[in-house]
Amino acid sequence: MGSGRNVAVFGAYGHTGRFVVAELRERGYVPLLLGRDQDKLLALAQAQPGLETRQASVDDPASLDRALDGAAAVVNCAGPFATTAAPLVEAALRAGIPYVDVAAEIEANVDTFTNFAERARAAGTVVLPAMAFYGGLGDLLVTTAMGDWTAADEAHIAYGLSSWHPTAGTLASGTVSGQRRGGRRVRYAGGRLEYHDDALPTLEWPFPAPLGPQSVIGEFTMADVVTVPSHLAIPEVRTYMAAKAAADLSAGDASALTAVDELGRSAQTFVVDVLVRSGGAERRVAATGQDIYAISAPLAVEAVDRILTGRTRTTGVVSAGAVFDAPDFLRALSSHLSVDVPLDTRG
Ligand SMILES: NC(=O)c1ccc[n+]([C@@H]2O[C@H](COP(=O)([O-])OP(=O)(O)OC[C@H]3O[C@@H](n4cnc5c(N)ncnc54)[C@H](OP(=O)(O)O)[C@@H]3O)[C@@H](O)[C@H]2O)c1
């Protein structure tokens, strides 16, 4: 197998990184196991025989350059991304290879769009932040729901999670984002990110059957407020979280994350219900699946595969909905995700 199949995974031994490594192998790629801790890399290599490990640190650009040598692309799974994204994007640009990450941190994703847009475009390469459950999937669903609309008044993305036992990485990323906001809250309204101190509303969201209406926290703002407006003219983008999952996240018990199947997925199920409104018209699409961390792997790896096989629409720092054919992308994930729109009519 040639080096065109080598894909570097930074943070390979993390919870999400392991799913990405397994998915790359499943798809016939050769993952290069990258991370800052050599012992953890070696432990992963024992569980994944035949794979190369490369220790690298975001504080040491030369180590990143060595680690990316011969890679066709890099997937960054090491968060908080406030620390890791910029050094890895820089290294990918030096290596002349595409960069994909799974960042859910709103401010870190904004930084990637802001700081690398020109250089990524000039290099003719793809830099794709938030290519995961939060950020990437919501954007693919909103883009699909939009169909032939080029603008809308509002987009609403409601997360119907059965539970949310966060990983240590999720908790650390939430802490960093909270610090960057000075403890304030954020929402996307009037065409921009708005920082505020208002209490978050609790309301009922009409999820499709079989989940049905659920109590959700409104303005529970996720990375979709960066990815969606990066390419769609929608001045109000709002995200909602099932109240039960929000309570789990606040409890922050990483030890409760237990695998229940041979793929290593937890019992957590999700519905992502998307509604877009333009004038008096509404369009809707919903996706269901199991385990928000596990589903991030096929999302990121499908993105890598499309980039490496030239199935992209643009270059630069991009979101999934801008760079890929969104309905086609979702169709390709049908063994991982059920999407309830007639996708073949929304091409
Ligand atoms: N957008 C989404 O939907 C989505 C989905 C999945 C994950 N994520 C994000 O992805 C990140 C990882 O999540 P996870 O579930 O995999 O967490 P995890 O199991 O705790 O793994 C975190 C990984 O990041 C590495 N890491 C952290 N800081 C690092 C640094 N400065 N340099 C190098 N490596 C560093 C850790 O390495 P050490 O063990 O050496 O510290 C570990 O490999 C989090 O930010 C999470 O929010 C987002």
mmCIF file of C-alpha atoms and ligand atoms in Angstrom:
data_model
loop_
_atom_site.group_PDB
_atom_site.id
_atom_site.type_symbol
_atom_site.label_atom_id
_atom_site.label_comp_id
_atom_site.label_asym_id
_atom_site.label_seq_id
_atom_site.Cartn_x
_atom_site.Cartn_y
_atom_site.Cartn_z
ATOM 1 C CA MET A 1 0.000 0.000 0.000
ATOM 2 C CA GLY A 2 1.471 3.363 -0.993
ATOM 3 C CA SER A 3 2.022 6.376 1.235
ATOM 4 C CA GLY A 4 -1.084 7.996 -0.299
ATOM 5 C CA ARG A 5 -3.017 5.782 2.126
ATOM 6 C CA ASN A 6 -1.106 6.958 5.223
ATOM 7 C CA VAL A 7 -3.249 9.219 7.413
ATOM 8 C CA ALA A 8 -1.762 10.724 10.568
ATOM 9 C CA VAL A 9 -4.003 10.820 13.647
ATOM 10 C CA PHE A 10 -2.830 13.260 16.316
ATOM 11 C CA GLY A 11 -4.231 12.285 19.711
ATOM 12 C CA ALA A 12 -4.561 8.731 18.376
ATOM 13 C CA TYR A 13 -4.849 7.122 21.822
ATOM 14 C CA GLY A 14 -7.690 9.385 23.040
ATOM 15 C CA HIS A 15 -11.269 8.132 23.124
ATOM 16 C CA THR A 16 -12.191 9.733 19.784
ATOM 17 C CA GLY A 17 -8.754 9.121 18.276
ATOM 18 C CA ARG A 18 -9.181 5.364 18.784
ATOM 19 C CA PHE A 19 -12.498 5.411 16.934
ATOM 20 C CA VAL A 20 -10.819 7.358 14.099
ATOM 21 C CA VAL A 21 -7.892 4.907 13.926
ATOM 22 C CA ALA A 22 -10.309 1.952 13.740
ATOM 23 C CA GLU A 23 -12.436 3.639 11.076
ATOM 24 C CA LEU A 24 -9.387 4.484 8.940
ATOM 25 C CA ARG A 25 -8.320 0.819 9.048
ATOM 26 C CA GLU A 26 -11.865 -0.257 8.195
ATOM 27 C CA ARG A 27 -11.700 2.009 5.130
ATOM 28 C CA GLY A 28 -8.333 0.660 3.964
ATOM 29 C CA TYR A 29 -6.179 3.555 5.157
ATOM 30 C CA VAL A 30 -2.996 3.146 7.179
ATOM 31 C CA PRO A 31 -3.218 5.259 10.338
ATOM 32 C CA LEU A 32 0.013 6.770 11.668
ATOM 33 C CA LEU A 33 -0.374 6.946 15.454
ATOM 34 C CA LEU A 34 0.655 10.412 16.665
ATOM 35 C CA GLY A 35 0.541 11.882 20.143
ATOM 36 C CA ARG A 36 2.601 13.519 22.842
ATOM 37 C CA ASP A 37 2.958 10.490 25.137
ATOM 38 C CA GLN A 38 5.210 7.722 23.846
ATOM 39 C CA ASP A 39 4.020 5.165 26.433
ATOM 40 C CA LYS A 40 0.369 5.693 25.497
ATOM 41 C CA LEU A 41 1.301 5.433 21.802
ATOM 42 C CA LEU A 42 3.084 2.138 22.398
ATOM 43 C CA ALA A 43 0.132 0.771 24.385
ATOM 44 C CA LEU A 44 -2.166 1.636 21.475
ATOM 45 C CA ALA A 45 0.238 0.055 18.986
ATOM 46 C CA GLN A 46 0.044 -3.195 20.985
ATOM 47 C CA ALA A 47 -3.714 -3.177 20.566
ATOM 48 C CA GLN A 48 -3.385 -2.175 16.878
ATOM 49 C CA PRO A 49 -0.431 -4.306 15.675
ATOM 50 C CA GLY A 50 1.443 -3.218 12.575
ATOM 51 C CA LEU A 51 0.881 0.507 12.974
ATOM 52 C CA GLU A 52 3.679 3.052 13.261
ATOM 53 C CA THR A 53 3.876 5.388 16.265
ATOM 54 C CA ARG A 54 5.375 8.874 16.130
ATOM 55 C CA GLN A 55 5.748 10.969 19.263
ATOM 56 C CA ALA A 56 5.263 14.701 18.625
ATOM 57 C CA SER A 57 4.483 17.790 20.652
ATOM 58 C CA VAL A 58 2.612 20.949 19.694
ATOM 59 C CA ASP A 59 5.461 22.903 21.358
ATOM 60 C CA ASP A 60 8.001 21.401 18.971
ATOM 61 C CA PRO A 61 7.265 22.164 15.287
ATOM 62 C CA ALA A 62 10.148 19.958 14.086
ATOM 63 C CA SER A 63 8.603 16.955 15.870
ATOM 64 C CA LEU A 64 5.306 17.650 14.117
ATOM 65 C CA ASP A 65 7.095 17.867 10.750
ATOM 66 C CA ARG A 66 8.761 14.495 11.360
ATOM 67 C CA ALA A 67 5.466 13.004 12.470
ATOM 68 C CA LEU A 68 3.662 14.149 9.304
ATOM 69 C CA ASP A 69 6.393 12.911 6.966
ATOM 70 C CA GLY A 70 4.779 10.679 4.330
ATOM 71 C CA ALA A 71 1.223 11.354 5.519
ATOM 72 C CA ALA A 72 -1.428 12.143 2.911
ATOM 73 C CA ALA A 73 -3.590 13.966 5.482
ATOM 74 C CA VAL A 74 -3.803 14.594 9.214
ATOM 75 C CA VAL A 75 -6.782 14.210 11.535
ATOM 76 C CA ASN A 76 -6.381 16.094 14.811
ATOM 77 C CA CYS A 77 -8.284 14.417 17.680
ATOM 78 C CA ALA A 78 -6.340 16.065 20.524
ATOM 79 C CA GLY A 79 -8.330 18.621 22.453
ATOM 80 C CA PRO A 80 -8.483 21.238 23.900
ATOM 81 C CA PHE A 81 -8.010 22.529 20.357
ATOM 82 C CA ALA A 82 -7.287 26.023 21.670
ATOM 83 C CA THR A 83 -3.825 24.503 22.257
ATOM 84 C CA THR A 84 -3.444 21.958 19.463
ATOM 85 C CA ALA A 85 -5.252 23.266 16.361
ATOM 86 C CA ALA A 86 -2.952 26.112 15.289
ATOM 87 C CA PRO A 87 0.350 24.165 15.578
ATOM 88 C CA LEU A 88 -1.167 21.212 13.683
ATOM 89 C CA VAL A 89 -2.659 23.410 10.944
ATOM 90 C CA GLU A 90 0.722 25.131 10.598
ATOM 91 C CA ALA A 91 2.434 21.747 10.287
ATOM 92 C CA ALA A 92 -0.124 20.523 7.735
ATOM 93 C CA LEU A 93 0.421 23.672 5.660
ATOM 94 C CA ARG A 94 4.191 23.158 5.805
ATOM 95 C CA ALA A 95 3.711 19.541 4.699
ATOM 96 C CA GLY A 96 1.224 20.582 2.000
ATOM 97 C CA ILE A 97 -1.444 18.128 3.192
ATOM 98 C CA PRO A 98 -5.108 18.524 4.183
ATOM 99 C CA TYR A 99 -6.026 19.021 7.850
ATOM 100 C CA VAL A 100 -9.219 17.753 9.508
ATOM 101 C CA ASP A 101 -10.125 18.147 13.181
ATOM 102 C CA VAL A 102 -12.991 17.263 15.513
ATOM 103 C CA ALA A 103 -12.977 20.469 17.573
ATOM 104 C CA ALA A 104 -16.215 21.334 19.335
ATOM 105 C CA GLU A 105 -14.761 24.536 20.867
ATOM 106 C CA ILE A 106 -16.516 27.529 19.334
ATOM 107 C CA GLU A 107 -13.682 30.007 19.837
ATOM 108 C CA ALA A 108 -10.989 27.595 18.643
ATOM 109 C CA ASN A 109 -12.997 26.932 15.483
ATOM 110 C CA VAL A 110 -13.443 30.668 14.903
ATOM 111 C CA ASP A 111 -9.674 31.068 15.290
ATOM 112 C CA THR A 112 -9.015 28.385 12.669
ATOM 113 C CA PHE A 113 -11.353 30.089 10.174
ATOM 114 C CA THR A 114 -9.947 33.534 10.939
ATOM 115 C CA ASN A 115 -6.242 32.807 11.158
ATOM 116 C CA PHE A 116 -5.756 30.341 8.323
ATOM 117 C CA ALA A 117 -8.336 31.265 5.652
ATOM 118 C CA GLU A 118 -5.952 33.102 3.353
ATOM 119 C CA ARG A 119 -2.990 30.768 3.698
ATOM 120 C CA ALA A 120 -5.060 27.616 3.220
ATOM 121 C CA ARG A 121 -6.691 29.074 0.118
ATOM 122 C CA ALA A 122 -3.357 30.252 -1.266
ATOM 123 C CA ALA A 123 -1.928 26.769 -0.667
ATOM 124 C CA GLY A 124 -4.912 25.226 -2.473
ATOM 125 C CA THR A 125 -5.458 22.859 0.438
ATOM 126 C CA VAL A 126 -8.404 21.978 2.655
ATOM 127 C CA VAL A 127 -8.445 22.843 6.359
ATOM 128 C CA LEU A 128 -11.627 21.399 7.862
ATOM 129 C CA PRO A 129 -12.348 22.145 11.535
ATOM 130 C CA ALA A 130 -15.229 20.603 13.576
ATOM 131 C CA MET A 131 -15.649 17.604 11.271
ATOM 132 C CA ALA A 132 -17.477 15.621 13.938
ATOM 133 C CA PHE A 133 -20.829 15.225 15.671
ATOM 134 C CA TYR A 134 -20.966 18.859 16.829
ATOM 135 C CA GLY A 135 -20.214 21.282 14.018
ATOM 136 C CA GLY A 136 -19.855 18.929 11.054
ATOM 137 C CA LEU A 137 -23.007 16.831 11.275
ATOM 138 C CA GLY A 138 -25.250 19.805 12.089
ATOM 139 C CA ASP A 139 -23.819 21.681 9.135
ATOM 140 C CA LEU A 140 -24.379 18.750 6.753
ATOM 141 C CA LEU A 141 -27.979 18.465 7.982
ATOM 142 C CA VAL A 142 -28.706 22.206 7.729
ATOM 143 C CA THR A 143 -27.158 22.299 4.249
ATOM 144 C CA THR A 144 -29.293 19.295 3.237
ATOM 145 C CA ALA A 145 -32.457 20.807 4.703
ATOM 146 C CA MET A 146 -31.788 24.060 2.813
ATOM 147 C CA GLY A 147 -31.966 22.198 -0.523
ATOM 148 C CA ASP A 148 -32.127 24.901 -3.188
ATOM 149 C CA TRP A 149 -32.373 27.778 -0.687
ATOM 150 C CA THR A 150 -29.274 29.959 -0.602
ATOM 151 C CA ALA A 151 -30.441 31.957 2.426
ATOM 152 C CA ALA A 152 -32.859 31.472 5.315
ATOM 153 C CA ASP A 153 -34.117 33.481 8.281
ATOM 154 C CA GLU A 154 -33.323 30.906 10.971
ATOM 155 C CA ALA A 155 -31.732 27.521 11.535
ATOM 156 C CA HIS A 156 -32.526 25.476 14.646
ATOM 157 C CA ILE A 157 -30.523 22.386 15.603
ATOM 158 C CA ALA A 158 -31.956 20.364 18.486
ATOM 159 C CA TYR A 159 -29.840 17.646 20.106
ATOM 160 C CA GLY A 160 -31.937 14.813 21.522
ATOM 161 C CA LEU A 161 -29.259 12.861 23.408
ATOM 162 C CA SER A 162 -30.420 10.026 25.669
ATOM 163 C CA SER A 163 -27.509 10.818 28.012
ATOM 164 C CA TRP A 164 -24.090 12.492 27.813
ATOM 165 C CA HIS A 165 -21.230 11.035 29.813
ATOM 166 C CA PRO A 166 -18.397 13.288 28.652
ATOM 167 C CA THR A 167 -14.768 12.257 28.171
ATOM 168 C CA ALA A 168 -11.917 13.990 29.988
ATOM 169 C CA GLY A 169 -11.128 15.759 26.695
ATOM 170 C CA THR A 170 -14.676 17.116 26.426
ATOM 171 C CA LEU A 171 -14.556 18.390 29.996
ATOM 172 C CA ALA A 172 -11.133 20.005 29.515
ATOM 173 C CA SER A 173 -12.295 21.647 26.286
ATOM 174 C CA GLY A 174 -15.419 22.968 28.007
ATOM 175 C CA THR A 175 -13.284 24.457 30.770
ATOM 176 C CA VAL A 176 -10.952 26.167 28.283
ATOM 177 C CA SER A 177 -13.888 27.554 26.278
ATOM 178 C CA GLY A 178 -15.547 28.806 29.466
ATOM 179 C CA GLN A 179 -12.331 30.580 30.488
ATOM 180 C CA ARG A 180 -11.988 32.162 27.045
ATOM 181 C CA ARG A 181 -15.524 33.564 27.441
ATOM 182 C CA GLY A 182 -14.774 34.941 30.898
ATOM 183 C CA GLY A 183 -17.633 32.766 32.188
ATOM 184 C CA ARG A 184 -20.126 34.419 29.836
ATOM 185 C CA ARG A 185 -22.530 32.587 27.495
ATOM 186 C CA VAL A 186 -22.540 32.761 23.740
ATOM 187 C CA ARG A 187 -25.206 32.598 21.038
ATOM 188 C CA TYR A 188 -25.399 33.363 17.326
ATOM 189 C CA ALA A 189 -27.933 36.094 16.595
ATOM 190 C CA GLY A 190 -28.183 38.977 14.162
ATOM 191 C CA GLY A 191 -25.467 37.418 12.012
ATOM 192 C CA ARG A 192 -22.750 37.320 14.689
ATOM 193 C CA LEU A 193 -21.591 35.634 17.872
ATOM 194 C CA GLU A 194 -23.008 37.477 20.848
ATOM 195 C CA TYR A 195 -21.687 37.115 24.404
ATOM 196 C CA HIS A 196 -24.277 37.522 27.154
ATOM 197 C CA ASP A 197 -25.205 36.687 30.761
ATOM 198 C CA ASP A 198 -28.884 35.794 30.258
ATOM 199 C CA ALA A 199 -30.243 32.666 31.902
ATOM 200 C CA LEU A 200 -30.752 29.843 29.411
ATOM 201 C CA PRO A 201 -34.408 29.096 28.649
ATOM 202 C CA THR A 202 -35.916 25.623 29.105
ATOM 203 C CA LEU A 203 -38.526 24.699 26.511
ATOM 204 C CA GLU A 204 -40.103 21.687 24.879
ATOM 205 C CA TRP A 205 -38.743 20.577 21.505
ATOM 206 C CA PRO A 206 -40.949 18.425 19.233
ATOM 207 C CA PHE A 207 -38.452 15.719 18.252
ATOM 208 C CA PRO A 208 -39.778 13.307 15.646
ATOM 209 C CA ALA A 209 -41.160 9.926 16.757
ATOM 210 C CA PRO A 210 -40.203 7.705 18.423
ATOM 211 C CA LEU A 211 -38.419 10.194 20.729
ATOM 212 C CA GLY A 212 -41.258 12.742 20.701
ATOM 213 C CA PRO A 213 -41.384 16.033 22.635
ATOM 214 C CA GLN A 214 -38.547 16.521 25.124
ATOM 215 C CA SER A 215 -37.458 19.204 27.524
ATOM 216 C CA VAL A 216 -34.423 21.038 26.071
ATOM 217 C CA ILE A 217 -32.135 23.873 27.142
ATOM 218 C CA GLY A 218 -32.305 26.670 24.577
ATOM 219 C CA GLU A 219 -29.224 28.641 23.462
ATOM 220 C CA PHE A 220 -27.059 25.690 24.522
ATOM 221 C CA THR A 221 -24.641 26.848 21.883
ATOM 222 C CA MET A 222 -22.557 24.326 19.976
ATOM 223 C CA ALA A 223 -19.975 24.502 17.161
ATOM 224 C CA ASP A 224 -22.694 24.607 14.491
ATOM 225 C CA VAL A 225 -22.854 28.368 15.093
ATOM 226 C CA VAL A 226 -19.417 28.544 13.466
ATOM 227 C CA THR A 227 -19.763 25.975 10.687
ATOM 228 C CA VAL A 228 -23.238 26.893 9.397
ATOM 229 C CA PRO A 229 -22.789 30.677 9.050
ATOM 230 C CA SER A 230 -19.342 30.133 7.512
ATOM 231 C CA HIS A 231 -21.089 29.399 4.212
ATOM 232 C CA LEU A 232 -24.857 29.893 4.550
ATOM 233 C CA ALA A 233 -26.611 33.269 4.833
ATOM 234 C CA ILE A 234 -28.628 32.515 7.992
ATOM 235 C CA PRO A 235 -28.537 35.298 10.613
ATOM 236 C CA GLU A 236 -30.056 33.229 13.461
ATOM 237 C CA VAL A 237 -28.519 29.842 14.228
ATOM 238 C CA ARG A 238 -29.733 28.293 17.478
ATOM 239 C CA THR A 239 -28.873 25.022 19.106
ATOM 240 C CA TYR A 240 -30.756 23.161 21.851
ATOM 241 C CA MET A 241 -29.709 20.329 24.165
ATOM 242 C CA ALA A 242 -31.903 17.676 25.796
ATOM 243 C CA ALA A 243 -32.190 18.792 29.425
ATOM 244 C CA LYS A 244 -31.218 15.344 30.707
ATOM 245 C CA ALA A 245 -28.012 15.292 28.644
ATOM 246 C CA ALA A 246 -27.155 18.834 29.758
ATOM 247 C CA ALA A 247 -27.537 17.681 33.387
ATOM 248 C CA ASP A 248 -25.246 14.683 32.707
ATOM 249 C CA LEU A 249 -22.635 17.013 31.215
ATOM 250 C CA SER A 250 -22.761 19.282 34.274
ATOM 251 C CA ALA A 251 -22.299 16.233 36.515
ATOM 252 C CA GLY A 252 -19.207 15.505 34.405
ATOM 253 C CA ASP A 253 -18.752 11.836 35.262
ATOM 254 C CA ALA A 254 -16.243 10.560 32.650
ATOM 255 C CA SER A 255 -16.130 7.154 34.365
ATOM 256 C CA ALA A 256 -19.753 6.466 33.362
ATOM 257 C CA LEU A 257 -18.737 6.121 29.695
ATOM 258 C CA THR A 258 -19.072 2.383 29.130
ATOM 259 C CA ALA A 259 -18.789 0.418 25.881
ATOM 260 C CA VAL A 260 -21.769 -1.827 25.190
ATOM 261 C CA ASP A 261 -20.927 -3.296 21.787
ATOM 262 C CA GLU A 262 -18.011 -4.797 19.874
ATOM 263 C CA LEU A 263 -17.379 -1.435 18.174
ATOM 264 C CA GLY A 264 -16.735 0.165 21.557
ATOM 265 C CA ARG A 265 -19.847 2.325 21.407
ATOM 266 C CA SER A 266 -21.718 3.413 24.519
ATOM 267 C CA ALA A 267 -25.481 2.918 24.877
ATOM 268 C CA GLN A 268 -26.051 6.641 24.233
ATOM 269 C CA THR A 269 -28.452 7.350 21.366
ATOM 270 C CA PHE A 270 -28.992 10.649 19.577
ATOM 271 C CA VAL A 271 -31.472 12.458 17.385
ATOM 272 C CA VAL A 272 -30.306 15.650 15.674
ATOM 273 C CA ASP A 273 -33.408 17.504 14.544
ATOM 274 C CA VAL A 274 -32.845 20.407 12.150
ATOM 275 C CA LEU A 275 -35.397 23.030 11.159
ATOM 276 C CA VAL A 276 -34.739 25.907 8.743
ATOM 277 C CA ARG A 277 -37.204 28.732 8.122
ATOM 278 C CA SER A 278 -37.381 31.169 5.247
ATOM 279 C CA GLY A 279 -40.315 33.561 5.002
ATOM 280 C CA GLY A 280 -43.299 31.421 5.955
ATOM 281 C CA ALA A 281 -41.727 28.169 4.742
ATOM 282 C CA GLU A 282 -40.044 25.482 6.839
ATOM 283 C CA ARG A 283 -37.787 22.606 5.921
ATOM 284 C CA ARG A 284 -36.778 19.858 8.259
ATOM 285 C CA VAL A 285 -34.408 16.917 8.463
ATOM 286 C CA ALA A 286 -33.381 14.643 11.330
ATOM 287 C CA ALA A 287 -30.624 12.098 11.871
ATOM 288 C CA THR A 288 -30.485 9.326 14.448
ATOM 289 C CA GLY A 289 -27.646 7.131 15.621
ATOM 290 C CA GLN A 290 -25.636 5.760 18.536
ATOM 291 C CA ASP A 291 -22.765 7.394 20.468
ATOM 292 C CA ILE A 292 -21.701 10.933 19.582
ATOM 293 C CA TYR A 293 -17.981 10.097 19.937
ATOM 294 C CA ALA A 294 -18.164 6.963 17.778
ATOM 295 C CA ILE A 295 -20.115 8.688 14.989
ATOM 296 C CA SER A 296 -17.435 11.387 14.821
ATOM 297 C CA ALA A 297 -15.035 8.816 13.331
ATOM 298 C CA PRO A 298 -16.992 7.966 10.158
ATOM 299 C CA LEU A 299 -17.721 11.687 9.756
ATOM 300 C CA ALA A 300 -14.020 12.613 9.895
ATOM 301 C CA VAL A 301 -12.836 9.628 7.840
ATOM 302 C CA GLU A 302 -15.474 10.079 5.130
ATOM 303 C CA ALA A 303 -14.249 13.688 4.928
ATOM 304 C CA VAL A 304 -10.627 12.555 4.575
ATOM 305 C CA ASP A 305 -11.606 10.063 1.881
ATOM 306 C CA ARG A 306 -13.517 12.683 -0.106
ATOM 307 C CA ILE A 307 -10.658 15.169 0.154
ATOM 308 C CA LEU A 308 -8.054 12.606 -0.921
ATOM 309 C CA THR A 309 -10.184 11.443 -3.845
ATOM 310 C CA GLY A 310 -10.906 14.979 -5.060
ATOM 311 C CA ARG A 311 -14.627 15.006 -4.193
ATOM 312 C CA THR A 312 -14.497 18.572 -2.896
ATOM 313 C CA ARG A 313 -16.007 21.859 -4.051
ATOM 314 C CA THR A 314 -13.521 24.378 -2.735
ATOM 315 C CA THR A 315 -10.301 24.885 -0.801
ATOM 316 C CA GLY A 316 -9.282 26.998 2.188
ATOM 317 C CA VAL A 317 -10.690 26.752 5.708
ATOM 318 C CA VAL A 318 -14.087 25.209 5.101
ATOM 319 C CA SER A 319 -17.010 23.537 6.786
ATOM 320 C CA ALA A 320 -18.444 20.197 5.697
ATOM 321 C CA GLY A 321 -21.533 21.688 4.050
ATOM 322 C CA ALA A 322 -19.406 24.044 1.962
ATOM 323 C CA VAL A 323 -16.787 21.601 0.731
ATOM 324 C CA PHE A 324 -18.856 18.429 0.197
ATOM 325 C CA ASP A 325 -22.107 17.454 -1.470
ATOM 326 C CA ALA A 326 -24.028 17.294 1.825
ATOM 327 C CA PRO A 327 -26.870 14.885 0.891
ATOM 328 C CA ASP A 328 -24.406 12.575 -0.840
ATOM 329 C CA PHE A 329 -22.108 12.661 2.204
ATOM 330 C CA LEU A 330 -24.987 11.716 4.520
ATOM 331 C CA ARG A 331 -26.060 8.911 2.187
ATOM 332 C CA ALA A 332 -22.524 7.509 2.346
ATOM 333 C CA LEU A 333 -22.895 7.234 6.156
ATOM 334 C CA SER A 334 -26.125 5.236 5.988
ATOM 335 C CA SER A 335 -24.643 2.304 7.905
ATOM 336 C CA HIS A 336 -23.922 4.675 10.830
ATOM 337 C CA LEU A 337 -26.724 7.231 10.601
ATOM 338 C CA SER A 338 -30.420 7.182 9.690
ATOM 339 C CA VAL A 339 -31.440 10.399 7.982
ATOM 340 C CA ASP A 340 -35.125 11.017 7.451
ATOM 341 C CA VAL A 341 -35.354 13.178 4.322
ATOM 342 C CA PRO A 342 -35.847 11.978 0.780
ATOM 343 C CA LEU A 343 -32.168 12.664 0.067
ATOM 344 C CA ASP A 344 -32.400 11.677 -3.571
ATOM 345 C CA THR A 345 -34.713 14.639 -4.189
ATOM 346 C CA ARG A 346 -32.421 17.187 -2.528
ATOM 347 C CA GLY A 347 -29.253 16.792 -4.555
HETATM 348 N N1 LIG B 1 -17.106 18.076 17.722
HETATM 349 C C1 LIG B 1 -17.463 16.914 18.288
HETATM 350 O O1 LIG B 1 -18.586 16.458 18.166
HETATM 351 C C2 LIG B 1 -16.429 16.109 19.015
HETATM 352 C C3 LIG B 1 -16.530 14.725 19.030
HETATM 353 C C4 LIG B 1 -15.544 14.008 19.707
HETATM 354 C C5 LIG B 1 -14.510 14.676 20.367
HETATM 355 N N2 LIG B 1 -14.460 16.021 20.308
HETATM 356 C C6 LIG B 1 -13.363 16.755 20.954
HETATM 357 O O2 LIG B 1 -12.160 16.066 20.732
HETATM 358 C C7 LIG B 1 -11.300 16.232 21.833
HETATM 359 C C8 LIG B 1 -10.827 14.885 22.321
HETATM 360 O O3 LIG B 1 -11.934 14.227 22.847
HETATM 361 P P1 LIG B 1 -11.804 12.734 23.391
HETATM 362 O O4 LIG B 1 -13.186 12.317 23.613
HETATM 363 O O5 LIG B 1 -10.973 11.921 22.495
HETATM 364 O O6 LIG B 1 -11.053 12.997 24.766
HETATM 365 P P2 LIG B 1 -9.938 12.104 25.522
HETATM 366 O O7 LIG B 1 -10.251 10.652 25.430
HETATM 367 O O8 LIG B 1 -9.800 12.706 26.860
HETATM 368 O O9 LIG B 1 -8.613 12.345 24.664
HETATM 369 C C9 LIG B 1 -7.995 13.587 24.601
HETATM 370 C C10 LIG B 1 -6.773 13.427 23.742
HETATM 371 O O10 LIG B 1 -6.191 14.711 23.506
HETATM 372 C C11 LIG B 1 -4.803 14.640 23.824
HETATM 373 N N3 LIG B 1 -4.313 15.957 24.184
HETATM 374 C C12 LIG B 1 -4.879 16.869 24.984
HETATM 375 N N4 LIG B 1 -4.109 17.978 25.059
HETATM 376 C C13 LIG B 1 -3.032 17.740 24.273
HETATM 377 C C14 LIG B 1 -1.889 18.497 23.936
HETATM 378 N N5 LIG B 1 -1.682 19.730 24.418
HETATM 379 N N6 LIG B 1 -0.981 17.944 23.104
HETATM 380 C C15 LIG B 1 -1.169 16.702 22.611
HETATM 381 N N7 LIG B 1 -2.229 15.939 22.890
HETATM 382 C C16 LIG B 1 -3.155 16.461 23.722
HETATM 383 C C17 LIG B 1 -4.745 13.638 24.947
HETATM 384 O O11 LIG B 1 -3.428 13.175 25.119
HETATM 385 P P3 LIG B 1 -2.837 12.910 26.616
HETATM 386 O O12 LIG B 1 -3.479 11.638 27.113
HETATM 387 O O13 LIG B 1 -1.376 12.769 26.370
HETATM 388 O O14 LIG B 1 -3.208 14.092 27.474
HETATM 389 C C18 LIG B 1 -5.690 12.573 24.398
HETATM 390 O O15 LIG B 1 -5.075 11.800 23.406
HETATM 391 C C19 LIG B 1 -12.081 17.057 22.851
HETATM 392 O O16 LIG B 1 -11.752 18.409 22.669
HETATM 393 C C20 LIG B 1 -13.527 16.835 22.462
HETATM 394 O O17 LIG B 1 -14.368 17.911 22.809
HETATM 395 C C21 LIG B 1 -15.390 16.745 19.652
#
